[in-house]
Tab-separated table of C-alpha atoms in Angstrom:
chain	number	residue	atom	x	y	z
A	13	UNK	CA	7.727	-17.446	-7.672
A	14	UNK	CA	7.012	-13.979	-8.646
A	15	UNK	CA	8.068	-11.869	-5.555
A	16	UNK	CA	9.343	-8.659	-4.000
A	17	UNK	CA	12.293	-9.339	-1.569
A	18	UNK	CA	13.245	-6.904	0.957
A	19	UNK	CA	16.422	-7.237	3.322
A	20	UNK	CA	16.781	-6.924	6.129
A	21	UNK	CA	13.262	-7.698	7.797
A	22	UNK	CA	14.029	-6.466	10.823
A	23	UNK	CA	16.853	-3.833	12.083
A	24	UNK	CA	17.927	-1.866	15.186
A	25	UNK	CA	20.195	1.025	14.573
A	26	UNK	CA	21.502	4.080	16.217
A	27	UNK	CA	20.832	7.848	15.373
A	28	UNK	CA	23.198	8.950	12.297
A	29	UNK	CA	24.550	5.302	11.231
A	30	UNK	CA	23.837	5.234	7.510
A	31	UNK	CA	21.614	2.357	6.389
A	32	UNK	CA	20.267	0.802	3.237
A	33	UNK	CA	17.196	-1.419	2.936
A	34	UNK	CA	17.318	-3.493	-0.439
A	35	UNK	CA	14.430	-4.281	-2.556
A	36	UNK	CA	14.507	-6.560	-5.492
A	37	UNK	CA	11.549	-7.874	-7.692
A	38	UNK	CA	11.670	-10.920	-10.485
A	39	UNK	CA	8.707	-9.804	-12.351
A	40	UNK	CA	10.366	-7.487	-14.836
A	41	UNK	CA	8.215	-4.648	-13.696
A	42	UNK	CA	9.046	-1.118	-14.587
A	43	UNK	CA	7.169	0.508	-11.577
A	44	UNK	CA	8.588	0.300	-8.001
A	45	UNK	CA	7.934	2.475	-5.049
A	46	UNK	CA	8.675	2.492	-1.264
A	47	UNK	CA	6.035	3.260	1.337
A	48	UNK	CA	6.346	3.456	5.245
A	49	UNK	CA	3.351	2.344	7.409
A	50	UNK	CA	2.700	4.061	10.839
A	51	UNK	CA	-0.211	3.474	13.280
A	52	UNK	CA	-3.096	5.596	12.406
A	53	UNK	CA	-1.446	7.118	9.417
A	54	UNK	CA	-1.673	3.786	6.907
A	55	UNK	CA	0.797	3.729	3.934
A	56	UNK	CA	2.261	6.889	3.079
A	57	UNK	CA	4.593	6.831	-0.468
A	58	UNK	CA	8.160	7.860	0.133
A	59	UNK	CA	9.616	7.766	-3.258
A	60	UNK	CA	8.739	5.958	-6.400
A	61	UNK	CA	10.430	5.187	-9.967
A	62	UNK	CA	8.652	4.734	-13.079
A	63	UNK	CA	11.720	3.113	-14.816
A	64	UNK	CA	15.612	2.689	-14.588
A	65	UNK	CA	17.180	6.159	-13.797
A	66	UNK	CA	13.823	7.602	-13.143
A	67	UNK	CA	13.018	8.506	-9.733
A	68	UNK	CA	10.588	10.917	-8.054
A	69	UNK	CA	9.414	11.917	-4.639
A	70	UNK	CA	6.266	10.877	-2.840
A	71	UNK	CA	4.380	12.267	0.040
A	72	UNK	CA	7.279	11.867	2.628
A	73	UNK	CA	10.686	11.916	0.904
A	74	UNK	CA	12.724	13.805	3.657
A	75	UNK	CA	15.638	12.157	5.076
A	76	UNK	CA	15.486	9.364	2.561
A	77	UNK	CA	17.265	8.657	-0.966
A	78	UNK	CA	16.692	5.979	-3.596
A	79	UNK	CA	18.441	4.956	-6.553
A	80	UNK	CA	17.236	2.964	-9.520
A	81	UNK	CA	20.307	1.648	-11.523
A	82	UNK	CA	18.962	-1.711	-12.384
A	83	UNK	CA	15.265	-2.578	-13.321
A	84	UNK	CA	15.039	-5.203	-10.573
A	85	UNK	CA	16.351	-3.474	-7.749
A	86	UNK	CA	15.178	-0.206	-5.982
A	87	UNK	CA	17.239	0.279	-2.668
A	88	UNK	CA	16.166	2.665	-0.184
A	89	UNK	CA	18.974	4.718	1.863
A	90	UNK	CA	18.908	6.641	5.163
A	91	UNK	CA	21.940	8.704	5.170
A	92	UNK	CA	21.455	9.839	8.819
A	93	UNK	CA	18.612	7.928	10.256
A	94	UNK	CA	16.614	9.683	13.317
A	95	UNK	CA	14.154	8.281	15.723
A	96	UNK	CA	11.299	9.588	13.716
A	97	UNK	CA	12.022	7.369	10.992
A	98	UNK	CA	11.273	4.260	13.242
A	99	UNK	CA	8.678	2.637	11.125
A	100	UNK	CA	7.566	-0.413	8.966
A	101	UNK	CA	8.784	0.012	5.544
A	102	UNK	CA	7.362	-1.604	2.228
A	103	UNK	CA	8.835	-1.923	-1.291
A	104	UNK	CA	6.192	-2.563	-3.844
A	105	UNK	CA	6.278	-3.020	-7.676
A	106	UNK	CA	3.916	-2.640	-10.646
A	107	UNK	CA	4.139	-3.786	-14.067
A	108	UNK	CA	4.138	-0.065	-15.015
A	109	UNK	CA	2.798	3.350	-14.315
A	110	UNK	CA	0.169	3.418	-16.963
A	111	UNK	CA	-3.448	3.150	-16.680
A	112	UNK	CA	-4.389	-0.506	-16.563
A	113	UNK	CA	-1.331	-1.580	-14.447
A	114	UNK	CA	-3.287	-1.611	-11.183
A	115	UNK	CA	-1.548	-4.521	-9.079
A	116	UNK	CA	0.820	-3.382	-6.643
A	117	UNK	CA	2.900	-6.433	-5.310
A	118	UNK	CA	4.285	-5.784	-1.999
A	119	UNK	CA	7.281	-7.225	-0.112
A	120	UNK	CA	6.909	-8.549	3.286
A	121	UNK	CA	8.080	-5.419	5.065
A	122	UNK	CA	11.176	-4.298	6.778
A	123	UNK	CA	10.724	-3.139	10.606
A	124	UNK	CA	13.170	-0.382	11.313
A	125	UNK	CA	14.082	1.029	14.809
A	126	UNK	CA	16.262	3.761	15.223
A	127	UNK	CA	17.462	4.575	18.784
B	5	UNK	CA	-3.172	16.273	-3.227
B	6	UNK	CA	-5.620	13.694	-2.685
B	7	UNK	CA	-7.030	12.688	1.042
B	8	UNK	CA	-8.347	9.470	1.985
B	9	UNK	CA	-10.305	9.023	5.069
B	10	UNK	CA	-11.214	5.743	6.246
B	11	UNK	CA	-13.406	4.268	9.198
B	12	UNK	CA	-13.775	2.594	11.457
B	13	UNK	CA	-10.129	2.008	12.421
B	14	UNK	CA	-11.151	-1.238	14.180
B	15	UNK	CA	-14.110	-3.665	13.631
B	16	UNK	CA	-15.089	-6.639	15.139
B	17	UNK	CA	-17.853	-9.108	14.119
B	18	UNK	CA	-19.150	-12.385	14.586
B	19	UNK	CA	-18.282	-15.209	12.359
B	20	UNK	CA	-20.858	-15.234	9.595
B	21	UNK	CA	-21.951	-11.772	9.767
B	22	UNK	CA	-21.265	-8.844	7.284
B	23	UNK	CA	-18.651	-6.230	7.602
B	24	UNK	CA	-18.461	-2.907	5.925
B	25	UNK	CA	-15.519	-0.507	5.831
B	26	UNK	CA	-16.227	2.998	4.445
B	27	UNK	CA	-13.739	5.440	2.875
B	28	UNK	CA	-14.055	8.991	1.600
B	29	UNK	CA	-11.793	10.786	-0.796
B	30	UNK	CA	-11.178	14.700	-1.407
B	31	UNK	CA	-10.246	14.834	-5.170
B	32	UNK	CA	-13.282	14.379	-7.412
B	33	UNK	CA	-10.630	13.551	-10.335
B	34	UNK	CA	-9.647	10.479	-8.833
B	35	UNK	CA	-10.667	7.509	-10.848
B	36	UNK	CA	-9.119	4.217	-9.620
B	37	UNK	CA	-10.069	2.881	-5.967
B	38	UNK	CA	-8.381	-0.422	-5.071
B	39	UNK	CA	-8.650	-2.111	-1.778
B	40	UNK	CA	-5.585	-4.038	-0.106
B	41	UNK	CA	-5.777	-6.830	2.491
B	42	UNK	CA	-2.523	-6.907	5.045
B	43	UNK	CA	-2.364	-10.304	7.001
B	44	UNK	CA	-0.184	-10.112	9.959
B	45	UNK	CA	3.611	-10.190	9.179
B	46	UNK	CA	2.597	-9.868	5.428
B	47	UNK	CA	2.592	-6.987	2.802
B	48	UNK	CA	-0.582	-5.746	1.780
B	49	UNK	CA	-2.325	-7.644	-1.211
B	50	UNK	CA	-5.051	-6.380	-3.621
B	51	UNK	CA	-8.228	-8.047	-3.084
B	52	UNK	CA	-10.616	-5.924	-5.223
B	53	UNK	CA	-10.542	-2.704	-7.171
B	54	UNK	CA	-13.055	-0.305	-8.902
B	55	UNK	CA	-13.028	2.279	-11.502
B	56	UNK	CA	-14.879	5.546	-11.526
B	57	UNK	CA	-17.102	4.407	-14.446
B	58	UNK	CA	-18.425	1.732	-12.317
B	59	UNK	CA	-20.710	1.728	-9.319
B	60	UNK	CA	-20.372	-1.545	-7.970
B	61	UNK	CA	-18.113	-4.720	-8.417
B	62	UNK	CA	-18.412	-8.217	-6.611
B	63	UNK	CA	-15.756	-11.107	-6.263
B	64	UNK	CA	-17.502	-13.761	-4.505
B	65	UNK	CA	-17.958	-12.694	-0.560
B	66	UNK	CA	-16.567	-9.569	-1.516
B	67	UNK	CA	-18.107	-6.352	-2.998
B	68	UNK	CA	-17.078	-2.614	-3.469
B	69	UNK	CA	-19.551	0.347	-3.933
B	70	UNK	CA	-18.549	3.644	-5.193
B	71	UNK	CA	-20.551	6.787	-5.057
B	72	UNK	CA	-18.614	9.594	-7.202
B	73	UNK	CA	-21.262	12.284	-6.141
B	74	UNK	CA	-20.560	11.863	-2.465
B	75	UNK	CA	-17.027	10.797	-3.221
B	76	UNK	CA	-16.995	7.636	-0.866
B	77	UNK	CA	-16.466	4.123	-1.450
B	78	UNK	CA	-17.062	1.007	0.480
B	79	UNK	CA	-16.046	-2.473	1.044
B	80	UNK	CA	-18.662	-5.016	1.968
B	81	UNK	CA	-17.605	-8.629	3.171
B	82	UNK	CA	-20.348	-11.175	3.627
B	83	UNK	CA	-20.654	-14.254	5.668
B	84	UNK	CA	-17.356	-13.191	7.430
B	85	UNK	CA	-14.866	-16.235	8.185
B	86	UNK	CA	-11.776	-16.341	10.981
B	87	UNK	CA	-9.419	-15.770	7.813
B	88	UNK	CA	-10.967	-12.571	6.993
B	89	UNK	CA	-9.197	-11.196	10.130
B	90	UNK	CA	-6.662	-8.753	8.747
B	91	UNK	CA	-5.974	-4.931	8.222
B	92	UNK	CA	-7.883	-3.396	5.140
B	93	UNK	CA	-6.596	-0.502	3.383
B	94	UNK	CA	-8.611	1.477	0.813
B	95	UNK	CA	-6.821	3.821	-1.616
B	96	UNK	CA	-7.485	6.311	-4.438
B	97	UNK	CA	-5.648	7.107	-7.599
B	98	UNK	CA	-5.641	10.283	-9.795
B	99	UNK	CA	-3.639	8.645	-12.565
B	100	UNK	CA	-5.951	5.475	-13.006
B	101	UNK	CA	-3.022	2.784	-12.157
B	102	UNK	CA	-0.956	1.838	-9.058
B	103	UNK	CA	1.042	5.012	-9.567
B	104	UNK	CA	0.931	7.413	-6.675
B	105	UNK	CA	-1.867	5.802	-4.714
B	106	UNK	CA	-3.159	7.622	-1.588
B	107	UNK	CA	-3.869	5.170	1.122
B	108	UNK	CA	-6.542	5.548	3.836
B	109	UNK	CA	-5.366	4.864	7.527
B	110	UNK	CA	-6.596	1.248	7.714
B	111	UNK	CA	-9.148	-0.745	9.558
B	112	UNK	CA	-8.485	-3.686	11.877
B	113	UNK	CA	-10.791	-6.093	11.137
B	114	UNK	CA	-11.415	-9.130	13.844
B	115	UNK	CA	-13.819	-11.947	12.930
B	116	UNK	CA	-14.931	-13.657	16.395
B	117	UNK	CA	-15.536	-17.428	16.162
């Protein structure tokens, strides 16, 4: 089954404790992206990657890091989490970043709470 | 950058009635406008999209209209059913693809039996 898999689905952590949210897709997609969803703010892009070793900042990149060493994986790293990073996170992928590659396939989401 | 406003934030309709969700965008260069549906506990899923060279698009009970002059687009759901209950997001893209989509704030649609 074609899908985007995120782990963990739920996580409670404390301020300053580094964590990584993994994202993997099995569709051979070139384009991958991370979003956070907050009430009243919709989905905001954190980082995106157009291909292996190519990443760029989205609208809210502060406090986050990403890497794209392999085509299928795009982990989101919080080096020193803070309470304002408590949110619902989604990873998504698309065939590529070019016109016509329209459909974003989303993972099921990772709910993160930072105490 | 692009800014997308979405209204209403919540919408309740009786089963069988129609539902309309409206979005406005700020950048006249935006040329791709998808709508995503998010069911409880799941990630958003594309339900319909439209490009700036088209004024209207239909897919069974769902339709999207685009007014480029006014910079707004709308989602229309007819003959609503309980399974239409979900959060709906509009979005706009300057690149014509899924890259760098700017999403609206979402609409919680509840279809009452």
